[in-house]
Amino acid sequence: MNAPAPVLRLAGIRKSFGATQALRGVSLEVAAGEVHALIGENGAGKSTLAAMLCGLYQPDSGTISRNEQPIWLSSPRQGLAHGIAMVHQHFRLVERFTVAENVILGSRDLSFRLNRSELEDRVCAVAESYGLPIEPGATVGDLSVGQRQRVEIVKALYQGAEILLLDEPTAVLVPAEVEKLFENVHAMTA
């Protein structure tokens, strides 16, 4: 039985910043439903690789393919257009906005008139479809770190991410939140 074609493939990725070589010949294949963890010391290039996959950086050489088609990611918006998004270690949320407002921030499908209850319903529908319950009307500044991370994940999924990159996802969480994150990741892969 043949293995399914990878949804994401990297081949020979190299990236330097001046004289510092951050990545040298990195290759990786990811199939649908898989979870991968990049482990290494600080400065090993894990965050650089993740930033490259979401379009923040571009490789000096090598190829990135999505569903067997070569792609070039020149921005996070292009990464998202290919279904790839990153949840950064340092969250990019507006603390005085609600959960729903943060989730839709930057979406292309916004109109000038927002119906708050319709917006909250849409956000909840996405969150619940992935087993990530959230309170759409809560103010982000009042949430725990784990809840904020969930908002970032829901935001990426709301915007169409199919490949989710989590940059050091457990670094800011307490043990109970780490366990919940792993449960959420397991549920999303199912």
CSV table of C-alpha atoms in Angstrom, one decimal:
chain,number,residue,atom,x,y,z
A,1,MET,CA,0.0,0.0,0.0
A,2,ASN,CA,1.4,3.4,-1.0
A,3,ALA,CA,1.7,6.2,1.5
A,4,PRO,CA,-0.5,9.3,0.6
A,5,ALA,CA,1.2,12.2,-1.1
A,6,PRO,CA,2.4,14.8,1.3
A,7,VAL,CA,0.3,18.0,1.7
A,8,LEU,CA,3.6,19.9,2.4
A,9,ARG,CA,7.1,19.1,1.2
A,10,LEU,CA,10.3,21.0,1.7
A,11,ALA,CA,13.5,20.0,-0.2
A,12,GLY,CA,16.9,21.3,0.4
A,13,ILE,CA,15.9,24.5,2.2
A,14,ARG,CA,18.7,26.9,3.0
A,15,LYS,CA,18.5,30.3,4.8
A,16,SER,CA,21.3,32.6,5.9
A,17,PHE,CA,21.2,35.9,7.7
A,18,GLY,CA,24.5,37.5,6.7
A,19,ALA,CA,27.3,35.2,7.7
A,20,THR,CA,25.0,33.1,10.0
A,21,GLN,CA,23.6,30.0,8.3
A,22,ALA,CA,20.2,29.3,10.0
A,23,LEU,CA,19.1,26.4,7.8
A,24,ARG,CA,21.2,24.1,5.7
A,25,GLY,CA,19.6,21.5,3.4
A,26,VAL,CA,16.4,21.0,5.4
A,27,SER,CA,13.9,18.5,3.9
A,28,LEU,CA,10.6,17.5,5.4
A,29,GLU,CA,7.3,15.9,4.3
A,30,VAL,CA,4.0,16.3,6.1
A,31,ALA,CA,0.9,14.2,5.3
A,32,ALA,CA,-2.7,15.2,6.2
A,33,GLY,CA,-3.5,14.5,9.8
A,34,GLU,CA,0.1,14.3,11.0
A,35,VAL,CA,1.6,16.2,13.8
A,36,HIS,CA,5.3,17.0,13.7
A,37,ALA,CA,7.5,18.5,16.4
A,38,LEU,CA,10.8,20.3,15.7
A,39,ILE,CA,13.1,19.9,18.7
A,40,GLY,CA,16.5,21.5,19.1
A,41,GLU,CA,18.5,24.0,21.0
A,42,ASN,CA,17.9,27.8,20.9
A,43,GLY,CA,19.3,29.0,17.6
A,44,ALA,CA,18.9,25.7,15.8
A,45,GLY,CA,16.5,27.2,13.2
A,46,LYS,CA,13.1,25.9,14.3
A,47,SER,CA,11.4,29.3,14.4
A,48,THR,CA,13.2,30.3,11.1
A,49,LEU,CA,11.8,27.3,9.4
A,50,ALA,CA,8.3,27.9,10.7
A,51,ALA,CA,8.5,31.6,9.7
A,52,MET,CA,9.6,30.5,6.2
A,53,LEU,CA,6.6,28.1,5.9
A,54,CYS,CA,4.1,30.9,6.7
A,55,GLY,CA,5.8,33.4,4.4
A,56,LEU,CA,7.6,35.7,6.9
A,57,TYR,CA,11.0,34.6,5.4
A,58,GLN,CA,11.9,33.2,2.0
A,59,PRO,CA,14.5,30.5,1.4
A,60,ASP,CA,17.8,31.3,-0.2
A,61,SER,CA,17.5,28.0,-2.0
A,62,GLY,CA,15.4,24.8,-2.0
A,63,THR,CA,11.7,24.3,-2.7
A,64,ILE,CA,8.5,24.3,-0.8
A,65,SER,CA,5.6,22.3,-2.4
A,66,ARG,CA,1.9,22.2,-1.3
A,67,ASN,CA,0.0,19.2,-2.7
A,68,GLU,CA,2.9,18.4,-5.0
A,69,GLN,CA,2.9,21.9,-6.6
A,70,PRO,CA,5.9,24.2,-5.9
A,71,ILE,CA,4.9,27.4,-4.2
A,72,TRP,CA,6.6,30.7,-3.3
A,73,LEU,CA,5.5,32.4,-0.1
A,74,SER,CA,6.4,36.0,-0.1
A,75,SER,CA,4.1,37.0,2.8
A,76,PRO,CA,1.9,35.5,5.6
A,77,ARG,CA,-1.1,36.4,3.4
A,78,GLN,CA,0.3,34.2,0.7
A,79,GLY,CA,1.0,31.5,3.2
A,80,LEU,CA,-2.6,31.7,4.3
A,81,ALA,CA,-3.7,31.6,0.6
A,82,HIS,CA,-2.0,28.2,0.5
A,83,GLY,CA,-3.7,27.1,3.8
A,84,ILE,CA,-0.6,27.6,6.0
A,85,ALA,CA,-0.7,29.8,9.2
A,86,MET,CA,1.4,30.2,12.2
A,87,VAL,CA,0.5,30.8,15.9
A,88,HIS,CA,3.4,32.8,17.2
A,89,GLN,CA,4.9,32.3,20.6
A,90,HIS,CA,4.1,35.9,21.4
A,91,PHE,CA,0.5,36.3,20.6
A,92,ARG,CA,-0.7,39.0,18.2
A,93,LEU,CA,-4.0,39.9,19.8
A,94,VAL,CA,-5.6,43.2,20.7
A,95,GLU,CA,-6.3,42.9,24.4
A,96,ARG,CA,-9.2,45.4,24.5
A,97,PHE,CA,-11.0,43.7,21.6
A,98,THR,CA,-13.4,40.7,22.1
A,99,VAL,CA,-12.5,37.2,21.1
A,100,ALA,CA,-14.7,37.4,18.0
A,101,GLU,CA,-13.2,40.8,17.0
A,102,ASN,CA,-9.7,39.4,17.3
A,103,VAL,CA,-10.6,36.3,15.3
A,104,ILE,CA,-12.0,38.3,12.3
A,105,LEU,CA,-9.3,40.9,12.4
A,106,GLY,CA,-7.5,40.9,9.1
A,107,SER,CA,-10.1,38.7,7.4
A,108,ARG,CA,-10.9,39.5,3.8
A,109,ASP,CA,-14.6,38.7,4.1
A,110,LEU,CA,-15.5,41.7,6.3
A,111,SER,CA,-18.2,44.2,5.5
A,112,PHE,CA,-18.5,47.7,6.8
A,113,ARG,CA,-21.5,46.7,8.8
A,114,LEU,CA,-20.9,43.9,11.3
A,115,ASN,CA,-23.8,42.2,13.0
A,116,ARG,CA,-22.2,41.3,16.4
A,117,SER,CA,-24.4,38.2,17.1
A,118,GLU,CA,-23.9,36.9,13.5
A,119,LEU,CA,-20.2,37.4,13.8
A,120,GLU,CA,-20.0,35.6,17.2
A,121,ASP,CA,-22.1,32.7,15.8
A,122,ARG,CA,-19.7,32.3,12.8
A,123,VAL,CA,-16.7,32.4,15.1
A,124,CYS,CA,-18.3,29.9,17.5
A,125,ALA,CA,-19.2,27.6,14.6
A,126,VAL,CA,-15.5,27.4,13.5
A,127,ALA,CA,-14.2,27.0,17.1
A,128,GLU,CA,-16.7,24.2,17.9
A,129,SER,CA,-16.1,22.3,14.6
A,130,TYR,CA,-12.5,21.8,15.8
A,131,GLY,CA,-13.4,21.1,19.5
A,132,LEU,CA,-12.0,24.5,20.6
A,133,PRO,CA,-14.7,26.1,22.6
A,134,ILE,CA,-14.3,29.9,23.2
A,135,GLU,CA,-16.5,32.7,24.5
A,136,PRO,CA,-16.7,35.1,21.5
A,137,GLY,CA,-17.9,38.1,23.6
A,138,ALA,CA,-15.1,37.9,26.2
A,139,THR,CA,-12.5,40.6,26.2
A,140,VAL,CA,-9.1,39.1,25.3
A,141,GLY,CA,-7.3,41.0,28.1
A,142,ASP,CA,-9.3,39.0,30.6
A,143,LEU,CA,-8.3,35.6,29.3
A,144,SER,CA,-5.7,33.2,30.6
A,145,VAL,CA,-2.6,32.5,28.4
A,146,GLY,CA,-4.0,29.2,27.4
A,147,GLN,CA,-7.3,30.8,26.3
A,148,ARG,CA,-5.5,33.4,24.3
A,149,GLN,CA,-3.5,30.7,22.5
A,150,ARG,CA,-6.8,29.0,21.7
A,151,VAL,CA,-8.1,32.3,20.2
A,152,GLU,CA,-5.0,32.5,18.0
A,153,ILE,CA,-5.6,28.9,16.8
A,154,VAL,CA,-9.2,29.6,16.1
A,155,LYS,CA,-8.2,32.8,14.2
A,156,ALA,CA,-5.9,30.8,12.0
A,157,LEU,CA,-8.6,28.1,11.4
A,158,TYR,CA,-11.3,30.8,10.7
A,159,GLN,CA,-9.0,32.3,8.0
A,160,GLY,CA,-8.7,28.9,6.3
A,161,ALA,CA,-5.6,27.4,7.7
A,162,GLU,CA,-5.2,23.7,6.9
A,163,ILE,CA,-1.6,23.5,8.1
A,164,LEU,CA,-1.1,25.0,11.5
A,165,LEU,CA,2.4,25.9,12.7
A,166,LEU,CA,2.7,26.4,16.5
A,167,ASP,CA,5.9,28.2,17.5
A,168,GLU,CA,7.0,27.0,20.9
A,169,PRO,CA,3.4,26.4,21.9
A,170,THR,CA,4.0,25.1,25.4
A,171,ALA,CA,6.6,27.7,26.5
A,172,VAL,CA,4.0,30.1,28.0
A,173,LEU,CA,1.6,27.5,29.3
A,174,VAL,CA,1.1,26.0,32.8
A,175,PRO,CA,1.0,22.2,32.9
A,176,ALA,CA,-2.8,22.0,32.8
A,177,GLU,CA,-2.9,24.2,29.7
A,178,VAL,CA,-0.2,22.1,28.1
A,179,GLU,CA,-2.4,19.0,28.6
A,180,LYS,CA,-5.4,20.8,27.1
A,181,LEU,CA,-3.3,22.0,24.1
A,182,PHE,CA,-2.3,18.4,23.4
A,183,GLU,CA,-6.0,17.3,23.7
A,184,ASN,CA,-6.9,20.1,21.2
A,185,VAL,CA,-4.2,19.1,18.8
A,186,HIS,CA,-5.3,15.5,18.9
A,187,ALA,CA,-8.9,16.5,18.3
A,188,MET,CA,-8.0,18.7,15.3
A,189,THR,CA,-6.0,15.9,13.6
A,190,ALA,CA,-9.0,13.6,14.0
